[in-house]
Amino acid sequence: MDQRTTNLVLVMILSVIVLSGTGQAELSSTFYDSSCPNLSTIVSSQVASSVAAEARMGASLMRLHFHDCWVNGCDGSVLLDDTATFTGEKASISNNNSLRGFDVIDVIKADLEAQCPDTVSCADILALVHLKEIHNLVVLLAVSSTKSWILKKDLGGPTWEVLFGRRDSLTASRDAANTFLPAPSSNVSTLRANFAAVGMGTDEDLVALSGAHTFGKGRCGLVSARIGGNPPDATIDPDYNATLNSICSAGAATLVDLDQDTPTDFDNAYYSNLLILRGYFTSDQVLQSTGGSTADLVSSYASDQLTFFTAFANSMIKMGNLSPLEGTDGEIRVNCRVVNSNVATM
Ligand code: HEM
Ligand SMILES: *[C@@H]1O[C@H](CO)[C@@H](O)[C@H](O)[C@H]1NC(C)=O
Ligand SMILES: *[C@@H]1O[C@H](CO)[C@@H](O)[C@H](O)[C@H]1NC(C)=O
Ligand SMILES: *[C@@H]1O[C@H](CO)[C@@H](O)[C@H](O)[C@H]1NC(C)=O
Ligand SMILES: *[C@@H]1O[C@H](CO)[C@@H](O)[C@H](O)[C@H]1NC(C)=O
């Protein structure tokens, strides 16, 4: 067992104990209605301008929320810089030279502090940026799609209510990030164990959330085994393999669109690509090539985008409920990178 696997086994034992002791989170969609009525406007205008400046940013922001929630719950820990007393998550295996969008969060936080000081947590900002982004994309899709009325009806509904009330952590942990965040070389059993360890243990959660790889980019170095031919990967389309080898001859840090067809759209092309062996990471392709329940879900999401959107929304809301700090736990950071007790000493 490698370090990740060993840690994961320990964590699974612990999480059974911890999760059984906590109740369902009680976040609320109206949490900031009186304390920060302009929250939604402030966040969506900053998200819109950052995505207009760089189409990839929507994907990067969504990944921040995932990497926050997966590591000791949705508590803004991913945003903390290292300090003398803890080593944070930014330089963990999955995050180093990879996670991005921190500057966008800083701008949003500064805007919010100007309009409603000490009120909106960084963890809640992460929960909102991704939903705003998805929502914006969905509206765009709705405008361009012949099925627009279906998308609007189902996606404008209550399943898209953003829940708030999370508070920010006082610490962060690189070790926990190394333990919990999944590796792109994973097979289906490892992915299932990884999702189960945080309380997202259904195949719907795994397959629907993996659909986030319908946009954004990934580095060539992470697919060297898949495209290297030693041993040959029987689950990659030869033309796609050739294309990737050609792009990746530029080096391990080269970025490739995770979804070749519609790289910046949030749609179900991820799943149709898996059906023709054009998944980027091993962890993507195995969902289809291993067969069984995950492959059935891939086929179902590939054939019906609305089924995917509904499953995705459900799993995102479930993910947003992972062990939030509430009430008087934690704090509302004034700067998402630093705990408040350290701000004065800066
Ligand atoms: C199922 C297990 C998963 C694995 C193994 C995985 C792994 C990865 C890796 C390795 C990258 C590229 C990193 C790089 O090259 O620097 C990536 C990108 C991305 N991941 Fe995942 N991921 C998983 C699940 C998820 C989930 C659940 C979400 C969100 C709900 C997500 C959202 C994204 C997005 C949006 C990107 C592109 C980010 C950007 O362009 O900045 N991933 N993922
Ligand atoms: C909310 O934003 C609007 C327009 O952007 C502004 O006129 C209004 O003063 C803001 N309200 C608060 C409470 O800050
Ligand atoms: C993170 O990446 C930087 C730049 O490549 C590297 O110098 C550093 O050692 C990495 N940190 C860890 C913990 O791997
Ligand atoms: C999945 O990967 C793990 C870790 O590399 C390995 O121990 C396990 O045997 C693999 N399972 C299957 C079914 O290939
Ligand atoms: C993928 O490309 C590599 C490098 O050219 C090659 O060795 C391997 O056989 C190819 N695999 C497939 C399935 O085409």
Short mmCIF file of C-alpha atoms and ligand atoms in Angstrom, two decimals:
data_model
loop_
_atom_site.label_atom_id
_atom_site.label_comp_id
_atom_site.label_asym_id
_atom_site.label_seq_id
_atom_site.Cartn_x
_atom_site.Cartn_y
_atom_site.Cartn_z
CA MET A 1 0.00 0.00 0.00
CA ASP A 2 1.28 3.48 -0.81
CA GLN A 3 1.01 6.37 1.64
CA ARG A 4 -2.30 7.53 0.21
CA THR A 5 -3.88 4.09 0.47
CA THR A 6 -2.65 3.54 4.01
CA ASN A 7 -3.99 6.89 5.11
CA LEU A 8 -7.27 6.24 3.35
CA VAL A 9 -7.87 3.01 5.22
CA LEU A 10 -7.24 4.75 8.54
CA VAL A 11 -9.49 7.59 7.54
CA MET A 12 -12.33 5.32 6.53
CA ILE A 13 -12.32 3.75 9.98
CA LEU A 14 -12.26 7.17 11.63
CA SER A 15 -14.91 8.68 9.40
CA VAL A 16 -17.41 5.98 10.28
CA ILE A 17 -17.05 7.12 13.88
CA VAL A 18 -17.10 10.84 13.11
CA LEU A 19 -19.92 10.83 10.55
CA SER A 20 -22.19 8.75 12.73
CA GLY A 21 -21.82 11.38 15.45
CA THR A 22 -22.91 14.39 13.41
CA GLY A 23 -26.41 15.27 12.34
CA GLN A 24 -27.53 16.56 8.96
CA ALA A 25 -26.13 20.02 8.37
CA GLU A 26 -28.66 22.79 8.70
CA LEU A 27 -27.56 25.27 6.12
CA SER A 28 -30.14 27.69 4.82
CA SER A 29 -30.78 29.49 1.55
CA THR A 30 -31.88 32.64 3.39
CA PHE A 31 -28.91 32.82 5.75
CA TYR A 32 -27.57 36.13 4.37
CA ASP A 33 -30.87 37.67 3.23
CA SER A 34 -30.78 40.47 5.79
CA SER A 35 -27.07 40.59 6.61
CA CYS A 36 -25.82 40.74 3.01
CA PRO A 37 -28.70 41.21 0.59
CA ASN A 38 -26.40 41.90 -2.36
CA LEU A 39 -24.33 38.76 -1.93
CA SER A 40 -25.57 37.09 -5.07
CA THR A 41 -25.08 40.16 -7.25
CA ILE A 42 -21.57 40.80 -5.98
CA VAL A 43 -20.48 37.22 -6.51
CA SER A 44 -22.10 36.74 -9.88
CA SER A 45 -20.69 39.95 -11.32
CA GLN A 46 -17.15 39.01 -10.27
CA VAL A 47 -17.57 35.44 -11.52
CA ALA A 48 -18.93 36.74 -14.81
CA SER A 49 -16.00 39.10 -15.37
CA SER A 50 -13.38 36.52 -14.39
CA VAL A 51 -14.91 33.95 -16.75
CA ALA A 52 -15.13 36.55 -19.51
CA ALA A 53 -11.42 37.24 -19.02
CA GLU A 54 -10.57 33.52 -19.04
CA ALA A 55 -13.08 30.86 -20.05
CA ARG A 56 -11.34 28.21 -17.95
CA MET A 57 -11.96 30.05 -14.69
CA GLY A 58 -15.44 28.61 -14.15
CA ALA A 59 -13.94 25.13 -14.01
CA SER A 60 -11.14 26.25 -11.73
CA LEU A 61 -13.60 27.79 -9.27
CA MET A 62 -15.73 24.68 -9.18
CA ARG A 63 -12.71 22.53 -8.42
CA LEU A 64 -11.90 24.77 -5.42
CA HIS A 65 -15.18 23.89 -3.73
CA PHE A 66 -14.61 20.17 -4.37
CA HIS A 67 -11.10 20.28 -2.93
CA ASP A 68 -12.35 22.29 0.03
CA CYS A 69 -15.22 19.95 0.93
CA TRP A 70 -13.20 16.75 0.45
CA VAL A 71 -10.68 17.73 3.11
CA ASN A 72 -12.32 17.86 6.55
CA GLY A 73 -15.52 19.36 5.17
CA CYS A 74 -16.55 22.58 3.41
CA ASP A 75 -14.76 25.00 5.71
CA GLY A 76 -12.62 27.19 3.47
CA SER A 77 -9.47 25.36 4.61
CA VAL A 78 -8.23 25.03 1.04
CA LEU A 79 -7.80 28.81 0.83
CA LEU A 80 -5.41 29.16 3.78
CA ASP A 81 -1.76 29.89 3.15
CA ASP A 82 0.87 28.06 5.22
CA THR A 83 1.70 29.52 8.62
CA ALA A 84 4.20 28.84 11.38
CA THR A 85 1.66 26.59 13.11
CA PHE A 86 0.25 24.54 10.22
CA THR A 87 1.12 23.43 6.72
CA GLY A 88 -1.86 24.13 4.50
CA GLU A 89 -3.40 22.31 1.56
CA LYS A 90 -2.17 24.40 -1.35
CA ALA A 91 1.03 22.41 -1.89
CA SER A 92 -0.55 18.96 -1.40
CA ILE A 93 -0.07 16.33 -4.11
CA SER A 94 -3.28 17.17 -5.97
CA ASN A 95 -3.17 20.94 -5.45
CA ASN A 96 0.42 22.04 -5.97
CA ASN A 97 0.89 23.87 -9.29
CA SER A 98 -2.66 22.92 -10.08
CA LEU A 99 -5.40 24.49 -7.98
CA ARG A 100 -6.21 28.02 -9.11
CA GLY A 101 -8.74 30.83 -8.82
CA PHE A 102 -7.47 32.09 -5.46
CA ASP A 103 -7.16 35.64 -6.81
CA VAL A 104 -10.79 35.64 -7.92
CA ILE A 105 -11.87 34.58 -4.44
CA ASP A 106 -9.75 37.41 -2.98
CA VAL A 107 -11.49 39.99 -5.16
CA ILE A 108 -14.94 38.68 -4.26
CA LYS A 109 -14.05 38.63 -0.57
CA ALA A 110 -12.76 42.21 -0.70
CA ASP A 111 -16.00 43.34 -2.36
CA LEU A 112 -18.04 41.56 0.27
CA GLU A 113 -16.01 43.02 3.13
CA ALA A 114 -16.65 46.48 1.70
CA GLN A 115 -20.43 45.94 1.52
CA CYS A 116 -21.10 43.56 4.42
CA PRO A 117 -18.04 43.34 6.67
CA ASP A 118 -17.35 40.23 8.78
CA THR A 119 -20.43 38.50 7.43
CA VAL A 120 -19.94 36.07 4.56
CA SER A 121 -17.64 33.10 5.12
CA CYS A 122 -15.02 32.04 2.61
CA ALA A 123 -16.49 28.53 2.64
CA ASP A 124 -19.84 29.96 1.53
CA ILE A 125 -18.17 31.97 -1.23
CA LEU A 126 -16.77 28.70 -2.60
CA ALA A 127 -20.24 27.17 -2.48
CA LEU A 128 -21.71 30.08 -4.38
CA VAL A 129 -19.11 30.68 -7.07
CA HIS A 130 -19.54 27.25 -8.54
CA LEU A 131 -23.30 27.27 -8.49
CA LYS A 132 -23.41 30.73 -9.99
CA GLU A 133 -21.07 29.56 -12.68
CA ILE A 134 -23.06 26.43 -13.43
CA HIS A 135 -26.21 28.46 -13.40
CA ASN A 136 -24.76 30.99 -15.84
CA LEU A 137 -23.65 28.20 -18.14
CA VAL A 138 -26.99 26.52 -17.87
CA VAL A 139 -28.75 29.71 -18.83
CA LEU A 140 -26.44 29.99 -21.84
CA LEU A 141 -27.21 26.41 -22.78
CA ALA A 142 -30.87 27.09 -22.33
CA VAL A 143 -30.73 29.99 -24.74
CA SER A 144 -28.98 27.95 -27.41
CA SER A 145 -30.80 24.68 -26.96
CA THR A 146 -34.00 23.61 -28.59
CA LYS A 147 -34.92 22.05 -25.27
CA SER A 148 -34.55 25.34 -23.49
CA TRP A 149 -37.83 25.19 -21.66
CA ILE A 150 -36.94 21.83 -20.11
CA LEU A 151 -33.57 23.05 -18.89
CA LYS A 152 -34.98 26.23 -17.45
CA LYS A 153 -37.83 24.48 -15.76
CA ASP A 154 -35.73 21.82 -14.12
CA LEU A 155 -32.59 23.77 -13.38
CA GLY A 156 -34.16 26.99 -12.22
CA GLY A 157 -35.99 25.03 -9.56
CA PRO A 158 -35.41 24.44 -5.88
CA THR A 159 -32.64 21.91 -6.39
CA TRP A 160 -30.45 24.87 -7.29
CA GLU A 161 -31.03 26.81 -4.12
CA VAL A 162 -27.64 27.56 -2.65
CA LEU A 163 -27.43 26.78 1.04
CA PHE A 164 -25.39 29.02 3.35
CA GLY A 165 -24.22 29.28 6.91
CA ARG A 166 -20.85 27.56 6.74
CA ARG A 167 -18.09 29.08 8.81
CA ASP A 168 -14.36 29.13 8.16
CA SER A 169 -11.80 26.81 9.69
CA LEU A 170 -8.99 27.98 11.93
CA THR A 171 -6.57 25.54 10.39
CA ALA A 172 -5.77 23.48 7.30
CA SER A 173 -3.91 20.25 6.70
CA ARG A 174 -1.66 19.20 3.84
CA ASP A 175 -1.61 15.65 5.20
CA ALA A 176 -5.40 15.48 5.10
CA ALA A 177 -5.41 16.82 1.53
CA ASN A 178 -2.86 14.16 0.55
CA THR A 179 -5.02 11.51 2.17
CA PHE A 180 -8.44 12.47 0.86
CA LEU A 181 -8.08 13.93 -2.62
CA PRO A 182 -8.35 11.26 -5.34
CA ALA A 183 -5.55 10.43 -7.78
CA PRO A 184 -6.21 10.46 -11.55
CA SER A 185 -4.61 7.00 -11.88
CA SER A 186 -7.34 5.47 -9.66
CA ASN A 187 -9.43 2.44 -10.62
CA VAL A 188 -13.14 2.16 -9.77
CA SER A 189 -12.64 0.42 -6.43
CA THR A 190 -10.18 3.08 -5.30
CA LEU A 191 -12.55 5.84 -6.43
CA ARG A 192 -15.46 4.23 -4.59
CA ALA A 193 -13.37 3.99 -1.42
CA ASN A 194 -12.25 7.60 -1.82
CA PHE A 195 -15.81 8.88 -2.20
CA ALA A 196 -17.12 6.68 0.61
CA ALA A 197 -14.42 8.00 2.94
CA VAL A 198 -15.95 11.48 2.83
CA GLY A 199 -19.56 10.31 2.91
CA MET A 200 -20.24 10.47 -0.85
CA GLY A 201 -20.45 6.74 -1.27
CA THR A 202 -22.98 6.13 -4.04
CA ASP A 203 -22.09 5.38 -7.65
CA GLU A 204 -24.39 8.27 -8.62
CA ASP A 205 -22.17 10.63 -6.61
CA LEU A 206 -19.02 9.23 -8.19
CA VAL A 207 -20.21 9.19 -11.79
CA ALA A 208 -22.22 12.42 -11.70
CA LEU A 209 -19.53 14.48 -9.97
CA SER A 210 -16.84 13.12 -12.30
CA GLY A 211 -18.90 14.84 -15.00
CA ALA A 212 -17.32 18.09 -13.78
CA HIS A 213 -14.50 17.04 -16.10
CA THR A 214 -16.73 18.27 -18.91
CA PHE A 215 -14.77 21.51 -18.71
CA GLY A 216 -11.38 22.74 -17.53
CA LYS A 217 -7.90 21.45 -18.19
CA GLY A 218 -5.40 18.90 -16.93
CA ARG A 219 -1.65 18.47 -17.23
CA CYS A 220 -0.01 15.98 -19.60
CA GLY A 221 2.20 14.56 -16.86
CA LEU A 222 -0.87 13.04 -15.22
CA VAL A 223 -1.72 10.91 -18.27
CA SER A 224 1.77 9.67 -19.15
CA ALA A 225 0.88 6.09 -18.15
CA ARG A 226 -2.40 6.21 -20.08
CA ILE A 227 -0.80 7.38 -23.34
CA GLY A 228 2.73 6.03 -22.90
CA GLY A 229 2.05 2.57 -24.31
CA ASN A 230 4.04 0.69 -21.65
CA PRO A 231 1.96 -1.33 -21.14
CA PRO A 232 -0.52 -0.17 -23.81
CA ASP A 233 -3.85 1.03 -22.40
CA ALA A 234 -6.55 -1.02 -24.06
CA THR A 235 -9.19 1.54 -23.10
CA ILE A 236 -8.00 4.51 -25.14
CA ASP A 237 -9.09 5.35 -28.65
CA PRO A 238 -6.01 5.15 -30.93
CA ASP A 239 -6.66 8.51 -32.64
CA TYR A 240 -7.22 10.24 -29.30
CA ASN A 241 -4.06 8.55 -28.01
CA ALA A 242 -2.12 9.88 -31.00
CA THR A 243 -3.53 13.39 -30.52
CA LEU A 244 -2.62 13.39 -26.85
CA ASN A 245 0.88 12.08 -27.55
CA SER A 246 1.35 14.85 -30.08
CA ILE A 247 0.11 17.62 -27.76
CA CYS A 248 2.02 16.20 -24.81
CA SER A 249 5.33 16.04 -26.63
CA ALA A 250 5.55 19.68 -25.53
CA GLY A 251 6.12 18.52 -21.95
CA ALA A 252 4.52 17.29 -18.72
CA ALA A 253 3.21 20.72 -17.73
CA THR A 254 1.27 21.16 -21.00
CA LEU A 255 -2.43 21.68 -20.41
CA VAL A 256 -5.04 19.67 -22.30
CA ASP A 257 -8.80 20.22 -22.40
CA LEU A 258 -10.49 17.56 -20.29
CA ASP A 259 -13.37 17.56 -22.79
CA GLN A 260 -12.08 17.81 -26.33
CA ASP A 261 -15.50 18.45 -27.85
CA THR A 262 -16.85 21.36 -25.84
CA PRO A 263 -13.97 22.40 -23.56
CA THR A 264 -15.67 25.31 -21.82
CA ASP A 265 -19.30 24.17 -21.79
CA PHE A 266 -20.95 22.42 -18.90
CA ASP A 267 -22.73 19.65 -20.79
CA ASN A 268 -22.83 15.84 -20.98
CA ALA A 269 -20.13 15.49 -23.67
CA TYR A 270 -17.84 14.05 -20.98
CA TYR A 271 -19.97 10.89 -20.97
CA SER A 272 -20.27 10.53 -24.74
CA ASN A 273 -16.49 10.80 -24.88
CA LEU A 274 -16.15 7.98 -22.36
CA LEU A 275 -18.32 5.78 -24.59
CA ILE A 276 -15.82 6.20 -27.44
CA LEU A 277 -12.76 5.73 -25.17
CA ARG A 278 -11.86 9.40 -25.10
CA GLY A 279 -11.75 9.98 -21.39
CA TYR A 280 -8.71 12.00 -20.37
CA PHE A 281 -7.70 10.50 -17.04
CA THR A 282 -7.65 6.81 -16.17
CA SER A 283 -10.07 7.72 -13.35
CA ASP A 284 -12.49 9.00 -16.01
CA GLN A 285 -12.27 6.14 -18.48
CA VAL A 286 -12.56 3.37 -15.86
CA LEU A 287 -16.07 4.52 -15.00
CA GLN A 288 -17.09 3.24 -18.42
CA SER A 289 -14.55 0.51 -19.19
CA THR A 290 -14.92 -1.36 -15.89
CA GLY A 291 -18.56 -2.06 -16.71
CA GLY A 292 -21.22 -2.62 -14.08
CA SER A 293 -23.14 0.10 -12.34
CA THR A 294 -20.79 2.97 -13.11
CA ALA A 295 -20.88 2.12 -16.83
CA ASP A 296 -24.67 2.01 -16.75
CA LEU A 297 -24.70 5.51 -15.25
CA VAL A 298 -22.24 6.74 -17.89
CA SER A 299 -24.59 5.49 -20.63
CA SER A 300 -27.58 7.07 -19.00
CA TYR A 301 -25.92 10.48 -18.57
CA ALA A 302 -24.53 10.30 -22.11
CA SER A 303 -27.97 9.72 -23.54
CA ASP A 304 -29.83 12.31 -21.49
CA GLN A 305 -28.26 15.59 -20.39
CA LEU A 306 -31.11 16.42 -18.06
CA THR A 307 -30.63 13.17 -16.15
CA PHE A 308 -26.99 14.17 -15.71
CA PHE A 309 -27.80 17.73 -14.63
CA THR A 310 -30.29 16.52 -12.05
CA ALA A 311 -27.88 13.96 -10.61
CA PHE A 312 -25.06 16.50 -10.65
CA ALA A 313 -27.11 19.10 -8.78
CA ASN A 314 -28.13 16.56 -6.15
CA SER A 315 -24.57 15.40 -5.56
CA MET A 316 -23.19 18.95 -5.48
CA ILE A 317 -25.69 19.92 -2.80
CA LYS A 318 -24.81 16.76 -0.87
CA MET A 319 -21.12 17.63 -1.20
CA GLY A 320 -21.77 21.19 0.00
CA ASN A 321 -23.23 19.70 3.18
CA LEU A 322 -20.09 17.79 4.13
CA SER A 323 -19.20 18.65 7.73
CA PRO A 324 -19.64 22.41 7.63
CA LEU A 325 -18.66 24.44 10.69
CA GLU A 326 -21.78 26.14 12.00
CA GLY A 327 -23.08 28.30 14.79
CA THR A 328 -20.14 29.60 16.78
CA ASP A 329 -17.60 27.08 15.48
CA GLY A 330 -14.74 28.47 13.44
CA GLU A 331 -14.98 32.10 12.35
CA ILE A 332 -15.79 34.44 9.46
CA ARG A 333 -12.40 35.23 7.98
CA VAL A 334 -11.80 38.77 6.77
CA ASN A 335 -9.11 37.52 4.40
CA CYS A 336 -9.67 34.04 2.97
CA ARG A 337 -5.95 33.25 3.01
CA VAL A 338 -5.37 33.95 6.70
CA VAL A 339 -7.11 33.14 10.00
CA ASN A 340 -8.25 36.31 11.77
CA SER A 341 -5.91 35.92 14.74
CA ASN A 342 -2.99 36.16 12.30
CA VAL A 343 -4.29 39.16 10.36
CA ALA A 344 -3.22 41.67 13.01
CA THR A 345 0.35 40.34 13.00
CA MET A 346 0.74 40.63 9.24
C1 HEM B 1 -13.42 11.33 -9.30
C2 HEM B 1 -12.25 11.66 -8.86
C3 HEM B 1 -11.48 12.83 -9.40
C4 HEM B 1 -10.19 12.83 -9.77
C5 HEM B 1 -9.22 11.65 -9.70
C6 HEM B 1 -9.89 14.15 -10.27
C7 HEM B 1 -8.65 14.55 -10.72
C8 HEM B 1 -8.41 15.74 -11.38
C9 HEM B 1 -7.14 16.12 -11.92
C10 HEM B 1 -5.86 15.30 -11.80
C11 HEM B 1 -7.30 17.32 -12.55
C12 HEM B 1 -6.25 18.12 -13.32
C13 HEM B 1 -5.24 18.72 -12.39
C14 HEM B 1 -4.02 19.24 -13.10
O1 HEM B 1 -3.69 18.79 -14.19
O2 HEM B 1 -3.36 20.14 -12.56
C15 HEM B 1 -8.67 17.71 -12.40
C16 HEM B 1 -9.24 18.84 -12.91
C17 HEM B 1 -10.52 19.25 -12.64
N1 HEM B 1 -11.39 18.62 -11.78
FE1 HEM B 1 -11.22 16.76 -11.03
N2 HEM B 1 -11.00 14.92 -10.19
C18 HEM B 1 -12.00 14.17 -9.65
C19 HEM B 1 -13.27 14.60 -9.35
C20 HEM B 1 -13.70 15.90 -9.53
C21 HEM B 1 -14.91 16.45 -8.96
C22 HEM B 1 -15.84 15.70 -8.01
C23 HEM B 1 -14.99 17.74 -9.39
C24 HEM B 1 -16.04 18.79 -9.09
C25 HEM B 1 -17.24 18.50 -8.70
C26 HEM B 1 -13.86 17.98 -10.24
C27 HEM B 1 -13.62 19.13 -10.93
C28 HEM B 1 -12.53 19.36 -11.72
C29 HEM B 1 -12.41 20.50 -12.62
C30 HEM B 1 -13.49 21.52 -12.88
C31 HEM B 1 -11.14 20.43 -13.18
C32 HEM B 1 -10.50 21.45 -14.14
C33 HEM B 1 -9.92 22.57 -13.30
C34 HEM B 1 -9.22 23.68 -14.07
O3 HEM B 1 -9.21 23.70 -15.30
O4 HEM B 1 -8.63 24.54 -13.40
N3 HEM B 1 -13.08 16.86 -10.28
N4 HEM B 1 -9.32 16.72 -11.66
C1 LIG B 2 -26.76 46.67 -3.63
O1 LIG B 2 -26.30 46.94 -4.93
C2 LIG B 2 -27.00 48.01 -5.53
C3 LIG B 2 -26.59 48.10 -6.99
O2 LIG B 2 -25.42 47.40 -7.25
C4 LIG B 2 -26.73 49.29 -4.76
O3 LIG B 2 -27.43 50.37 -5.34
C5 LIG B 2 -27.19 49.11 -3.33
O4 LIG B 2 -26.84 50.21 -2.57
C6 LIG B 2 -26.56 47.86 -2.73
N1 LIG B 2 -27.18 47.60 -1.44
C7 LIG B 2 -26.47 47.43 -0.32
C8 LIG B 2 -27.27 47.13 0.91
O5 LIG B 2 -25.27 47.49 -0.28
C1 LIG B 3 5.23 22.57 -5.10
O1 LIG B 3 5.72 23.00 -6.34
C2 LIG B 3 6.84 23.83 -6.26
C3 LIG B 3 7.12 24.38 -7.66
O2 LIG B 3 7.20 23.36 -8.59
C4 LIG B 3 8.00 23.02 -5.70
O3 LIG B 3 9.15 23.83 -5.59
C5 LIG B 3 7.61 22.52 -4.33
O4 LIG B 3 8.61 21.68 -3.82
C6 LIG B 3 6.30 21.75 -4.38
N1 LIG B 3 5.86 21.46 -3.04
C7 LIG B 3 5.62 20.23 -2.60
C8 LIG B 3 5.21 20.10 -1.18
O5 LIG B 3 5.71 19.26 -3.31
C1 LIG B 4 -7.24 -0.83 -7.76
O1 LIG B 4 -6.10 -0.10 -7.37
C2 LIG B 4 -5.62 -0.48 -6.09
C3 LIG B 4 -4.53 0.52 -5.69
O2 LIG B 4 -3.60 0.68 -6.72
C4 LIG B 4 -5.15 -1.93 -6.13
O3 LIG B 4 -4.68 -2.32 -4.86
C5 LIG B 4 -6.34 -2.79 -6.50
O4 LIG B 4 -5.90 -4.13 -6.67
C6 LIG B 4 -6.96 -2.32 -7.81
N1 LIG B 4 -8.21 -3.03 -7.98
C7 LIG B 4 -8.56 -3.55 -9.12
C8 LIG B 4 -9.89 -4.24 -9.15
O5 LIG B 4 -7.85 -3.49 -10.11
C1 LIG B 5 -0.59 5.12 -27.67
O1 LIG B 5 0.56 5.76 -28.09
C2 LIG B 5 1.77 5.18 -27.64
C3 LIG B 5 2.92 6.07 -28.05
O2 LIG B 5 2.89 6.31 -29.41
C4 LIG B 5 1.88 3.78 -28.19
O3 LIG B 5 3.07 3.16 -27.70
C5 LIG B 5 0.66 2.98 -27.77
O4 LIG B 5 0.70 1.69 -28.34
C6 LIG B 5 -0.60 3.68 -28.18
N1 LIG B 5 -1.74 2.98 -27.67
C7 LIG B 5 -2.84 2.78 -28.39
C8 LIG B 5 -3.93 2.02 -27.74
O5 LIG B 5 -2.97 3.22 -29.51
#
